Amino acid sequence: MKLNLRPARTRSLRFRVTVAFALAGLVLSTVVALLAYTFSEHYLVRQRESSLQRQAYVDARVLRDDVQRTGDVAGGLASAERSVDSSVVLSYRGSWLGTSVAIGRDQVPDGLRRQVQSGQPARQRVQVNGDPWLFVGLPIPALGIDYYEAFKFDELERTLGVLRASLLGSAALATVLGGLIGIWASRRLARPVAQVAAASERVAAGDLETRLAPQSDRDLDRLVTSFNRMVDALGQRIDRDARFVSDVSHELRSPLTAVAAAAEVLRGRRDEIPERSRVALDLLVSEIDRLRLIVEDLLELSRADAGVDELELEPVEFGEQIRQTLGRGDESPEVRVDPALAGSPVLVDKRRLDRVLLNLFENARAHGGGVTAVAVRRRNGHVRIEVDDAGPGVSESDRSRIFDRFARGAASGQRRPASGSGLGLALVAEHVRIQGGRVWVEEPPSHQGARFVVELPWRPA
């Protein structure tokens, strides 16, 4: 059963964790900042208004006492001591008196005026020429005066502005810290995931000895244990399959040898057999030979899977080796050797290299119209062998699986699959892998046929 563990979004896990921490820091800091500012503003404004209202009561009392002593309202207004940032406006017997040109009758709010005229003290915040002011209104019944004192509120506004900036800075700092903590946490979270991914890649590449180290975390240790058990089970399954193939191949060798011997006896007396029987005999001999080839290839693959054939490195001159292998066939394609490699032996497993070349050449003869060119180059610390053929080429969809065992490809009808065992290219891939190289197929620059590329490590002799 295939489980879909891919999240809906394509962002990486580390990115999502980092963003989650940053957003959490932003949201929490913003909420805390809003609450702190709201409570602070409410408290500071209330305290400031209460303080200024008390100051207004004191100033009004001083004015009342002075006017009662002198009987001069205008003189009492001029001589009364008031706070520096305040202006006084009086309504006395239908006239308005003030201590400031900026604050007069027109600046006193109508609602405040009506409430004071009704005999009730009141206060109200208003904007005068874009500046915040607090008006405190007090009735003085003994003198028939409505007393209004206006206080500038800009100092508190500046204080609140500093508070807002501080809280915004704190929110930004909390967001950055949340992001940094998210980066740290995501790294710790992604590290075991990366280790599992790297181990999985090694297992997929054929390293079944890969295991994960035990973890102190209980949840991660469960993942490690499950992964190691999976690799153990996979290795056991591969070993069973390899033993099965090896056992079947060994069991088939004896009866195949007997059948092949009997077929050879019949072939020796072919002239004595009727014409129709000769056709059947030729078909039988051909299929026996093909079956023997399959069994031999399966045995070789089973030995490679079991790792019983050790890698034996010896100096080989690639140009000479390629020409010797090509000499077993009928064609004589062009062989181009990089001047940097000419006469310079390289350490490779000669037996495996010979089998790789032989299988590639036979594949080209059977399915690609023959070998047209062979090139040997040195690139980026590797030796590359390029084998071109004259066939119909290999489609993009088949290039990734053409080296699978018994793979035929979508164009099998054009490439006469009955002429081979279907294991030749699989053996090529296996022998190249054992030597630490890789093999693939691509389209040649001429866009005709196919190009098989073998890349082996550069080991100078």
PDB file of N, CA and C in Angstrom, residues 196-282:
ATOM      1  N   VAL A 196      17.781   9.874   7.908  1.00  0.00           N
ATOM      2  CA  VAL A 196      16.972   8.787   7.352  1.00  0.00           C
ATOM      3  C   VAL A 196      16.968   8.852   5.829  1.00  0.00           C
ATOM      4  N   ALA A 197      16.858  10.077   5.269  1.00  0.00           N
ATOM      5  CA  ALA A 197      16.866  10.219   3.807  1.00  0.00           C
ATOM      6  C   ALA A 197      18.193   9.765   3.216  1.00  0.00           C
ATOM      7  N   ALA A 198      19.304  10.160   3.867  1.00  0.00           N
ATOM      8  CA  ALA A 198      20.621   9.748   3.359  1.00  0.00           C
ATOM      9  C   ALA A 198      20.785   8.233   3.455  1.00  0.00           C
ATOM     10  N   ALA A 199      20.338   7.660   4.570  1.00  0.00           N
ATOM     11  CA  ALA A 199      20.433   6.204   4.714  1.00  0.00           C
ATOM     12  C   ALA A 199      19.563   5.499   3.678  1.00  0.00           C
ATOM     13  N   SER A 200      18.381   6.051   3.406  1.00  0.00           N
ATOM     14  CA  SER A 200      17.499   5.451   2.404  1.00  0.00           C
ATOM     15  C   SER A 200      18.140   5.485   1.020  1.00  0.00           C
ATOM     16  N   GLU A 201      18.827   6.600   0.711  1.00  0.00           N
ATOM     17  CA  GLU A 201      19.500   6.692  -0.583  1.00  0.00           C
ATOM     18  C   GLU A 201      20.614   5.654  -0.698  1.00  0.00           C
ATOM     19  N   ARG A 202      21.347   5.435   0.403  1.00  0.00           N
ATOM     20  CA  ARG A 202      22.408   4.421   0.363  1.00  0.00           C
ATOM     21  C   ARG A 202      21.824   3.024   0.198  1.00  0.00           C
ATOM     22  N   VAL A 203      20.703   2.776   0.857  1.00  0.00           N
ATOM     23  CA  VAL A 203      20.043   1.476   0.702  1.00  0.00           C
ATOM     24  C   VAL A 203      19.549   1.303  -0.729  1.00  0.00           C
ATOM     25  N   ALA A 204      18.953   2.372  -1.278  1.00  0.00           N
ATOM     26  CA  ALA A 204      18.467   2.295  -2.657  1.00  0.00           C
ATOM     27  C   ALA A 204      19.612   2.067  -3.643  1.00  0.00           C
ATOM     28  N   ALA A 205      20.815   2.560  -3.284  1.00  0.00           N
ATOM     29  CA  ALA A 205      21.977   2.362  -4.153  1.00  0.00           C
ATOM     30  C   ALA A 205      22.591   0.980  -4.007  1.00  0.00           C
ATOM     31  N   GLY A 206      22.045   0.177  -3.063  1.00  0.00           N
ATOM     32  CA  GLY A 206      22.524  -1.193  -2.922  1.00  0.00           C
ATOM     33  C   GLY A 206      23.335  -1.458  -1.679  1.00  0.00           C
ATOM     34  N   ASP A 207      23.556  -0.446  -0.830  1.00  0.00           N
ATOM     35  CA  ASP A 207      24.323  -0.649   0.404  1.00  0.00           C
ATOM     36  C   ASP A 207      23.376  -1.133   1.500  1.00  0.00           C
ATOM     37  N   LEU A 208      23.198  -2.437   1.577  1.00  0.00           N
ATOM     38  CA  LEU A 208      22.274  -3.012   2.555  1.00  0.00           C
ATOM     39  C   LEU A 208      22.895  -3.141   3.938  1.00  0.00           C
ATOM     40  N   GLU A 209      24.142  -2.696   4.107  1.00  0.00           N
ATOM     41  CA  GLU A 209      24.764  -2.683   5.425  1.00  0.00           C
ATOM     42  C   GLU A 209      24.464  -1.383   6.171  1.00  0.00           C
ATOM     43  N   THR A 210      23.758  -0.480   5.534  1.00  0.00           N
ATOM     44  CA  THR A 210      23.445   0.808   6.153  1.00  0.00           C
ATOM     45  C   THR A 210      22.476   0.611   7.317  1.00  0.00           C
ATOM     46  N   ARG A 211      22.817   1.221   8.456  1.00  0.00           N
ATOM     47  CA  ARG A 211      21.947   1.196   9.631  1.00  0.00           C
ATOM     48  C   ARG A 211      21.973   2.568  10.293  1.00  0.00           C
ATOM     49  N   LEU A 212      20.892   2.885  10.993  1.00  0.00           N
ATOM     50  CA  LEU A 212      20.814   4.129  11.743  1.00  0.00           C
ATOM     51  C   LEU A 212      21.202   3.888  13.190  1.00  0.00           C
ATOM     52  N   ALA A 213      21.903   4.843  13.774  1.00  0.00           N
ATOM     53  CA  ALA A 213      22.329   4.710  15.165  1.00  0.00           C
ATOM     54  C   ALA A 213      21.141   4.930  16.097  1.00  0.00           C
ATOM     55  N   PRO A 214      21.110   4.263  17.259  1.00  0.00           N
ATOM     56  CA  PRO A 214      20.016   4.468  18.221  1.00  0.00           C
ATOM     57  C   PRO A 214      19.956   5.922  18.678  1.00  0.00           C
ATOM     58  N   GLN A 215      18.738   6.380  18.983  1.00  0.00           N
ATOM     59  CA  GLN A 215      18.513   7.754  19.409  1.00  0.00           C
ATOM     60  C   GLN A 215      18.034   7.781  20.856  1.00  0.00           C
ATOM     61  N   SER A 216      18.344   8.885  21.531  1.00  0.00           N
ATOM     62  CA  SER A 216      17.893   9.043  22.917  1.00  0.00           C
ATOM     63  C   SER A 216      16.413   9.394  22.992  1.00  0.00           C
ATOM     64  N   ASP A 217      15.903  10.009  21.938  1.00  0.00           N
ATOM     65  CA  ASP A 217      14.488  10.363  21.896  1.00  0.00           C
ATOM     66  C   ASP A 217      13.652   9.118  21.605  1.00  0.00           C
ATOM     67  N   ARG A 218      12.591   8.934  22.380  1.00  0.00           N
ATOM     68  CA  ARG A 218      11.786   7.718  22.248  1.00  0.00           C
ATOM     69  C   ARG A 218      11.101   7.622  20.893  1.00  0.00           C
ATOM     70  N   ASP A 219      10.540   8.746  20.409  1.00  0.00           N
ATOM     71  CA  ASP A 219       9.863   8.709  19.107  1.00  0.00           C
ATOM     72  C   ASP A 219      10.854   8.463  17.974  1.00  0.00           C
ATOM     73  N   LEU A 220      12.012   9.122  18.022  1.00  0.00           N
ATOM     74  CA  LEU A 220      13.013   8.917  16.980  1.00  0.00           C
ATOM     75  C   LEU A 220      13.596   7.514  17.050  1.00  0.00           C
ATOM     76  N   ASP A 221      13.760   6.996  18.253  1.00  0.00           N
ATOM     77  CA  ASP A 221      14.300   5.648  18.378  1.00  0.00           C
ATOM     78  C   ASP A 221      13.353   4.624  17.771  1.00  0.00           C
ATOM     79  N   ARG A 222      12.066   4.885  17.874  1.00  0.00           N
ATOM     80  CA  ARG A 222      11.093   3.988  17.237  1.00  0.00           C
ATOM     81  C   ARG A 222      11.250   4.019  15.721  1.00  0.00           C
ATOM     82  N   LEU A 223      11.461   5.219  15.164  1.00  0.00           N
ATOM     83  CA  LEU A 223      11.685   5.341  13.725  1.00  0.00           C
ATOM     84  C   LEU A 223      12.954   4.617  13.313  1.00  0.00           C
ATOM     85  N   VAL A 224      14.029   4.786  14.102  1.00  0.00           N
ATOM     86  CA  VAL A 224      15.304   4.133  13.797  1.00  0.00           C
ATOM     87  C   VAL A 224      15.146   2.619  13.821  1.00  0.00           C
ATOM     88  N   THR A 225      14.460   2.122  14.841  1.00  0.00           N
ATOM     89  CA  THR A 225      14.267   0.676  14.952  1.00  0.00           C
ATOM     90  C   THR A 225      13.469   0.131  13.768  1.00  0.00           C
ATOM     91  N   SER A 226      12.414   0.844  13.394  1.00  0.00           N
ATOM     92  CA  SER A 226      11.598   0.394  12.264  1.00  0.00           C
ATOM     93  C   SER A 226      12.404   0.417  10.968  1.00  0.00           C
ATOM     94  N   PHE A 227      13.209   1.464  10.779  1.00  0.00           N
ATOM     95  CA  PHE A 227      14.025   1.557   9.567  1.00  0.00           C
ATOM     96  C   PHE A 227      15.024   0.411   9.503  1.00  0.00           C
ATOM     97  N   ASN A 228      15.726   0.162  10.591  1.00  0.00           N
ATOM     98  CA  ASN A 228      16.728  -0.917  10.600  1.00  0.00           C
ATOM     99  C   ASN A 228      16.077  -2.275  10.366  1.00  0.00           C
ATOM    100  N   ARG A 229      14.905  -2.493  10.946  1.00  0.00           N
ATOM    101  CA  ARG A 229      14.202  -3.755  10.709  1.00  0.00           C
ATOM    102  C   ARG A 229      13.796  -3.877   9.243  1.00  0.00           C
ATOM    103  N   MET A 230      13.385  -2.776   8.656  1.00  0.00           N
ATOM    104  CA  MET A 230      13.004  -2.805   7.247  1.00  0.00           C
ATOM    105  C   MET A 230      14.194  -3.181   6.364  1.00  0.00           C
ATOM    106  N   VAL A 231      15.366  -2.571   6.656  1.00  0.00           N
ATOM    107  CA  VAL A 231      16.558  -2.885   5.871  1.00  0.00           C
ATOM    108  C   VAL A 231      16.951  -4.349   6.072  1.00  0.00           C
ATOM    109  N   ASP A 232      16.847  -4.847   7.310  1.00  0.00           N
ATOM    110  CA  ASP A 232      17.142  -6.267   7.570  1.00  0.00           C
ATOM    111  C   ASP A 232      16.220  -7.172   6.756  1.00  0.00           C
ATOM    112  N   ALA A 233      14.915  -6.834   6.787  1.00  0.00           N
ATOM    113  CA  ALA A 233      13.953  -7.647   6.038  1.00  0.00           C
ATOM    114  C   ALA A 233      14.222  -7.570   4.537  1.00  0.00           C
ATOM    115  N   LEU A 234      14.583  -6.369   4.057  1.00  0.00           N
ATOM    116  CA  LEU A 234      14.884  -6.216   2.639  1.00  0.00           C
ATOM    117  C   LEU A 234      16.107  -7.037   2.254  1.00  0.00           C
ATOM    118  N   GLY A 235      17.150  -6.985   3.098  1.00  0.00           N
ATOM    119  CA  GLY A 235      18.349  -7.776   2.814  1.00  0.00           C
ATOM    120  C   GLY A 235      18.061  -9.266   2.806  1.00  0.00           C
ATOM    121  N   GLN A 236      17.252  -9.705   3.769  1.00  0.00           N
ATOM    122  CA  GLN A 236      16.905 -11.128   3.807  1.00  0.00           C
ATOM    123  C   GLN A 236      16.109 -11.530   2.576  1.00  0.00           C
ATOM    124  N   ARG A 237      15.205 -10.654   2.144  1.00  0.00           N
ATOM    125  CA  ARG A 237      14.398 -10.966   0.961  1.00  0.00           C
ATOM    126  C   ARG A 237      15.289 -11.045  -0.278  1.00  0.00           C
ATOM    127  N   ILE A 238      16.215 -10.108  -0.411  1.00  0.00           N
ATOM    128  CA  ILE A 238      17.115 -10.128  -1.569  1.00  0.00           C
ATOM    129  C   ILE A 238      17.995 -11.366  -1.540  1.00  0.00           C
ATOM    130  N   ASP A 239      18.483 -11.716  -0.337  1.00  0.00           N
ATOM    131  CA  ASP A 239      19.308 -12.933  -0.220  1.00  0.00           C
ATOM    132  C   ASP A 239      18.515 -14.173  -0.615  1.00  0.00           C
ATOM    133  N   ARG A 240      17.259 -14.243  -0.174  1.00  0.00           N
ATOM    134  CA  ARG A 240      16.421 -15.399  -0.533  1.00  0.00           C
ATOM    135  C   ARG A 240      16.207 -15.473  -2.040  1.00  0.00           C
ATOM    136  N   ASP A 241      15.914 -14.293  -2.638  1.00  0.00           N
ATOM    137  CA  ASP A 241      15.708 -14.274  -4.086  1.00  0.00           C
ATOM    138  C   ASP A 241      16.979 -14.664  -4.835  1.00  0.00           C
ATOM    139  N   ALA A 242      18.118 -14.138  -4.353  1.00  0.00           N
ATOM    140  CA  ALA A 242      19.381 -14.468  -5.022  1.00  0.00           C
ATOM    141  C   ALA A 242      19.687 -15.956  -4.901  1.00  0.00           C
ATOM    142  N   ARG A 243      19.460 -16.523  -3.703  1.00  0.00           N
ATOM    143  CA  ARG A 243      19.698 -17.967  -3.519  1.00  0.00           C
ATOM    144  C   ARG A 243      18.752 -18.781  -4.381  1.00  0.00           C
ATOM    145  N   PHE A 244      17.510 -18.298  -4.494  1.00  0.00           N
ATOM    146  CA  PHE A 244      16.544 -19.025  -5.318  1.00  0.00           C
ATOM    147  C   PHE A 244      16.986 -19.049  -6.778  1.00  0.00           C
ATOM    148  N   VAL A 245      17.391 -17.866  -7.288  1.00  0.00           N
ATOM    149  CA  VAL A 245      17.851 -17.799  -8.676  1.00  0.00           C
ATOM    150  C   VAL A 245      19.078 -18.664  -8.876  1.00  0.00           C
ATOM    151  N   SER A 246      20.009 -18.594  -7.909  1.00  0.00           N
ATOM    152  CA  SER A 246      21.227 -19.398  -8.029  1.00  0.00           C
ATOM    153  C   SER A 246      20.908 -20.886  -8.001  1.00  0.00           C
ATOM    154  N   ASP A 247      20.018 -21.289  -7.073  1.00  0.00           N
ATOM    155  CA  ASP A 247      19.667 -22.710  -6.965  1.00  0.00           C
ATOM    156  C   ASP A 247      18.968 -23.198  -8.236  1.00  0.00           C
ATOM    157  N   VAL A 248      18.031 -22.372  -8.740  1.00  0.00           N
ATOM    158  CA  VAL A 248      17.314 -22.763  -9.955  1.00  0.00           C
ATOM    159  C   VAL A 248      18.282 -22.876 -11.128  1.00  0.00           C
ATOM    160  N   SER A 249      19.206 -21.902 -11.214  1.00  0.00           N
ATOM    161  CA  SER A 249      20.168 -21.938 -12.320  1.00  0.00           C
ATOM    162  C   SER A 249      21.064 -23.168 -12.238  1.00  0.00           C
ATOM    163  N   HIS A 250      21.508 -23.490 -11.028  1.00  0.00           N
ATOM    164  CA  HIS A 250      22.343 -24.682 -10.867  1.00  0.00           C
ATOM    165  C   HIS A 250      21.568 -25.947 -11.207  1.00  0.00           C
ATOM    166  N   GLU A 251      20.307 -25.987 -10.781  1.00  0.00           N
ATOM    167  CA  GLU A 251      19.497 -27.169 -11.066  1.00  0.00           C
ATOM    168  C   GLU A 251      19.223 -27.320 -12.557  1.00  0.00           C
ATOM    169  N   LEU A 252      19.175 -26.201 -13.267  1.00  0.00           N
ATOM    170  CA  LEU A 252      18.905 -26.269 -14.704  1.00  0.00           C
ATOM    171  C   LEU A 252      20.137 -26.650 -15.524  1.00  0.00           C
ATOM    172  N   ARG A 253      21.315 -26.405 -14.949  1.00  0.00           N
ATOM    173  CA  ARG A 253      22.526 -26.652 -15.740  1.00  0.00           C
ATOM    174  C   ARG A 253      22.657 -28.124 -16.149  1.00  0.00           C
ATOM    175  N   SER A 254      22.427 -29.016 -15.218  1.00  0.00           N
ATOM    176  CA  SER A 254      22.616 -30.442 -15.517  1.00  0.00           C
ATOM    177  C   SER A 254      21.660 -30.935 -16.600  1.00  0.00           C
ATOM    178  N   PRO A 255      20.341 -30.731 -16.442  1.00  0.00           N
ATOM    179  CA  PRO A 255      19.459 -31.193 -17.520  1.00  0.00           C
ATOM    180  C   PRO A 255      19.701 -30.471 -18.839  1.00  0.00           C
ATOM    181  N   LEU A 256      20.105 -29.177 -18.761  1.00  0.00           N
ATOM    182  CA  LEU A 256      20.396 -28.462 -20.000  1.00  0.00           C
ATOM    183  C   LEU A 256      21.620 -29.052 -20.688  1.00  0.00           C
ATOM    184  N   THR A 257      22.606 -29.430 -19.884  1.00  0.00           N
ATOM    185  CA  THR A 257      23.802 -30.041 -20.474  1.00  0.00           C
ATOM    186  C   THR A 257      23.447 -31.352 -21.167  1.00  0.00           C
ATOM    187  N   ALA A 258      22.579 -32.133 -20.504  1.00  0.00           N
ATOM    188  CA  ALA A 258      22.172 -33.412 -21.096  1.00  0.00           C
ATOM    189  C   ALA A 258      21.371 -33.195 -22.373  1.00  0.00           C
ATOM    190  N   VAL A 259      20.445 -32.242 -22.314  1.00  0.00           N
ATOM    191  CA  VAL A 259      19.625 -31.963 -23.497  1.00  0.00           C
ATOM    192  C   VAL A 259      20.500 -31.433 -24.622  1.00  0.00           C
ATOM    193  N   ALA A 260      21.467 -30.537 -24.274  1.00  0.00           N
ATOM    194  CA  ALA A 260      22.358 -29.993 -25.298  1.00  0.00           C
ATOM    195  C   ALA A 260      23.208 -31.090 -25.926  1.00  0.00           C
ATOM    196  N   ALA A 261      23.667 -32.050 -25.098  1.00  0.00           N
ATOM    197  CA  ALA A 261      24.455 -33.162 -25.642  1.00  0.00           C
ATOM    198  C   ALA A 261      23.618 -33.997 -26.592  1.00  0.00           C
ATOM    199  N   ALA A 262      22.366 -34.255 -26.200  1.00  0.00           N
ATOM    200  CA  ALA A 262      21.480 -35.032 -27.073  1.00  0.00           C
ATOM    201  C   ALA A 262      21.212 -34.280 -28.379  1.00  0.00           C
ATOM    202  N   ALA A 263      21.056 -32.943 -28.266  1.00  0.00           N
ATOM    203  CA  ALA A 263      20.815 -32.157 -29.472  1.00  0.00           C
ATOM    204  C   ALA A 263      22.028 -32.182 -30.394  1.00  0.00           C
ATOM    205  N   GLU A 264      23.221 -32.195 -29.814  1.00  0.00           N
ATOM    206  CA  GLU A 264      24.423 -32.259 -30.627  1.00  0.00           C
ATOM    207  C   GLU A 264      24.525 -33.598 -31.357  1.00  0.00           C
ATOM    208  N   VAL A 265      24.110 -34.672 -30.653  1.00  0.00           N
ATOM    209  CA  VAL A 265      24.106 -35.989 -31.312  1.00  0.00           C
ATOM    210  C   VAL A 265      23.153 -35.972 -32.509  1.00  0.00           C
ATOM    211  N   LEU A 266      21.971 -35.370 -32.280  1.00  0.00           N
ATOM    212  CA  LEU A 266      21.011 -35.295 -33.384  1.00  0.00           C
ATOM    213  C   LEU A 266      21.535 -34.398 -34.508  1.00  0.00           C
ATOM    214  N   ARG A 267      22.234 -33.326 -34.133  1.00  0.00           N
ATOM    215  CA  ARG A 267      22.762 -32.445 -35.155  1.00  0.00           C
ATOM    216  C   ARG A 267      23.827 -33.176 -35.990  1.00  0.00           C
ATOM    217  N   GLY A 268      24.587 -34.084 -35.356  1.00  0.00           N
ATOM    218  CA  GLY A 268      25.585 -34.836 -36.112  1.00  0.00           C
ATOM    219  C   GLY A 268      24.973 -35.777 -37.144  1.00  0.00           C
ATOM    220  N   ARG A 269      23.740 -36.166 -36.939  1.00  0.00           N
ATOM    221  CA  ARG A 269      23.059 -37.053 -37.900  1.00  0.00           C
ATOM    222  C   ARG A 269      21.918 -36.307 -38.607  1.00  0.00           C
ATOM    223  N   ARG A 270      22.138 -34.973 -38.777  1.00  0.00           N
ATOM    224  CA  ARG A 270      21.103 -34.131 -39.353  1.00  0.00           C
ATOM    225  C   ARG A 270      20.726 -34.563 -40.766  1.00  0.00           C
ATOM    226  N   ASP A 271      21.705 -35.062 -41.523  1.00  0.00           N
ATOM    227  CA  ASP A 271      21.408 -35.444 -42.901  1.00  0.00           C
ATOM    228  C   ASP A 271      20.483 -36.643 -42.986  1.00  0.00           C
ATOM    229  N   GLU A 272      20.404 -37.422 -41.904  1.00  0.00           N
ATOM    230  CA  GLU A 272      19.551 -38.611 -41.929  1.00  0.00           C
ATOM    231  C   GLU A 272      18.121 -38.299 -41.488  1.00  0.00           C
ATOM    232  N   ILE A 273      17.864 -37.057 -41.086  1.00  0.00           N
ATOM    233  CA  ILE A 273      16.543 -36.687 -40.567  1.00  0.00           C
ATOM    234  C   ILE A 273      15.733 -36.056 -41.689  1.00  0.00           C
ATOM    235  N   PRO A 274      14.422 -36.331 -41.747  1.00  0.00           N
ATOM    236  CA  PRO A 274      13.577 -35.715 -42.774  1.00  0.00           C
ATOM    237  C   PRO A 274      13.627 -34.184 -42.686  1.00  0.00           C
ATOM    238  N   GLU A 275      13.241 -33.544 -43.795  1.00  0.00           N
ATOM    239  CA  GLU A 275      13.344 -32.091 -43.892  1.00  0.00           C
ATOM    240  C   GLU A 275      12.543 -31.382 -42.801  1.00  0.00           C
ATOM    241  N   ARG A 276      11.334 -31.829 -42.558  1.00  0.00           N
ATOM    242  CA  ARG A 276      10.501 -31.168 -41.550  1.00  0.00           C
ATOM    243  C   ARG A 276      11.116 -31.321 -40.163  1.00  0.00           C
ATOM    244  N   SER A 277      11.725 -32.454 -39.898  1.00  0.00           N
ATOM    245  CA  SER A 277      12.363 -32.670 -38.594  1.00  0.00           C
ATOM    246  C   SER A 277      13.616 -31.810 -38.448  1.00  0.00           C
ATOM    247  N   ARG A 278      14.294 -31.527 -39.592  1.00  0.00           N
ATOM    248  CA  ARG A 278      15.486 -30.679 -39.507  1.00  0.00           C
ATOM    249  C   ARG A 278      15.132 -29.275 -39.011  1.00  0.00           C
ATOM    250  N   VAL A 279      14.002 -28.765 -39.491  1.00  0.00           N
ATOM    251  CA  VAL A 279      13.569 -27.433 -39.035  1.00  0.00           C
ATOM    252  C   VAL A 279      13.318 -27.436 -37.533  1.00  0.00           C
ATOM    253  N   ALA A 280      12.656 -28.483 -37.061  1.00  0.00           N
ATOM    254  CA  ALA A 280      12.395 -28.587 -35.621  1.00  0.00           C
ATOM    255  C   ALA A 280      13.695 -28.733 -34.845  1.00  0.00           C
ATOM    256  N   LEU A 281      14.646 -29.505 -35.397  1.00  0.00           N
ATOM    257  CA  LEU A 281      15.927 -29.689 -34.720  1.00  0.00           C
ATOM    258  C   LEU A 281      16.689 -28.365 -34.642  1.00  0.00           C
ATOM    259  N   ASP A 282      16.713 -27.617 -35.734  1.00  0.00           N
ATOM    260  CA  ASP A 282      17.414 -26.324 -35.710  1.00  0.00           C
ATOM    261  C   ASP A 282      16.792 -25.377 -34.685  1.00  0.00           C
TER     262      ASP A 282
END
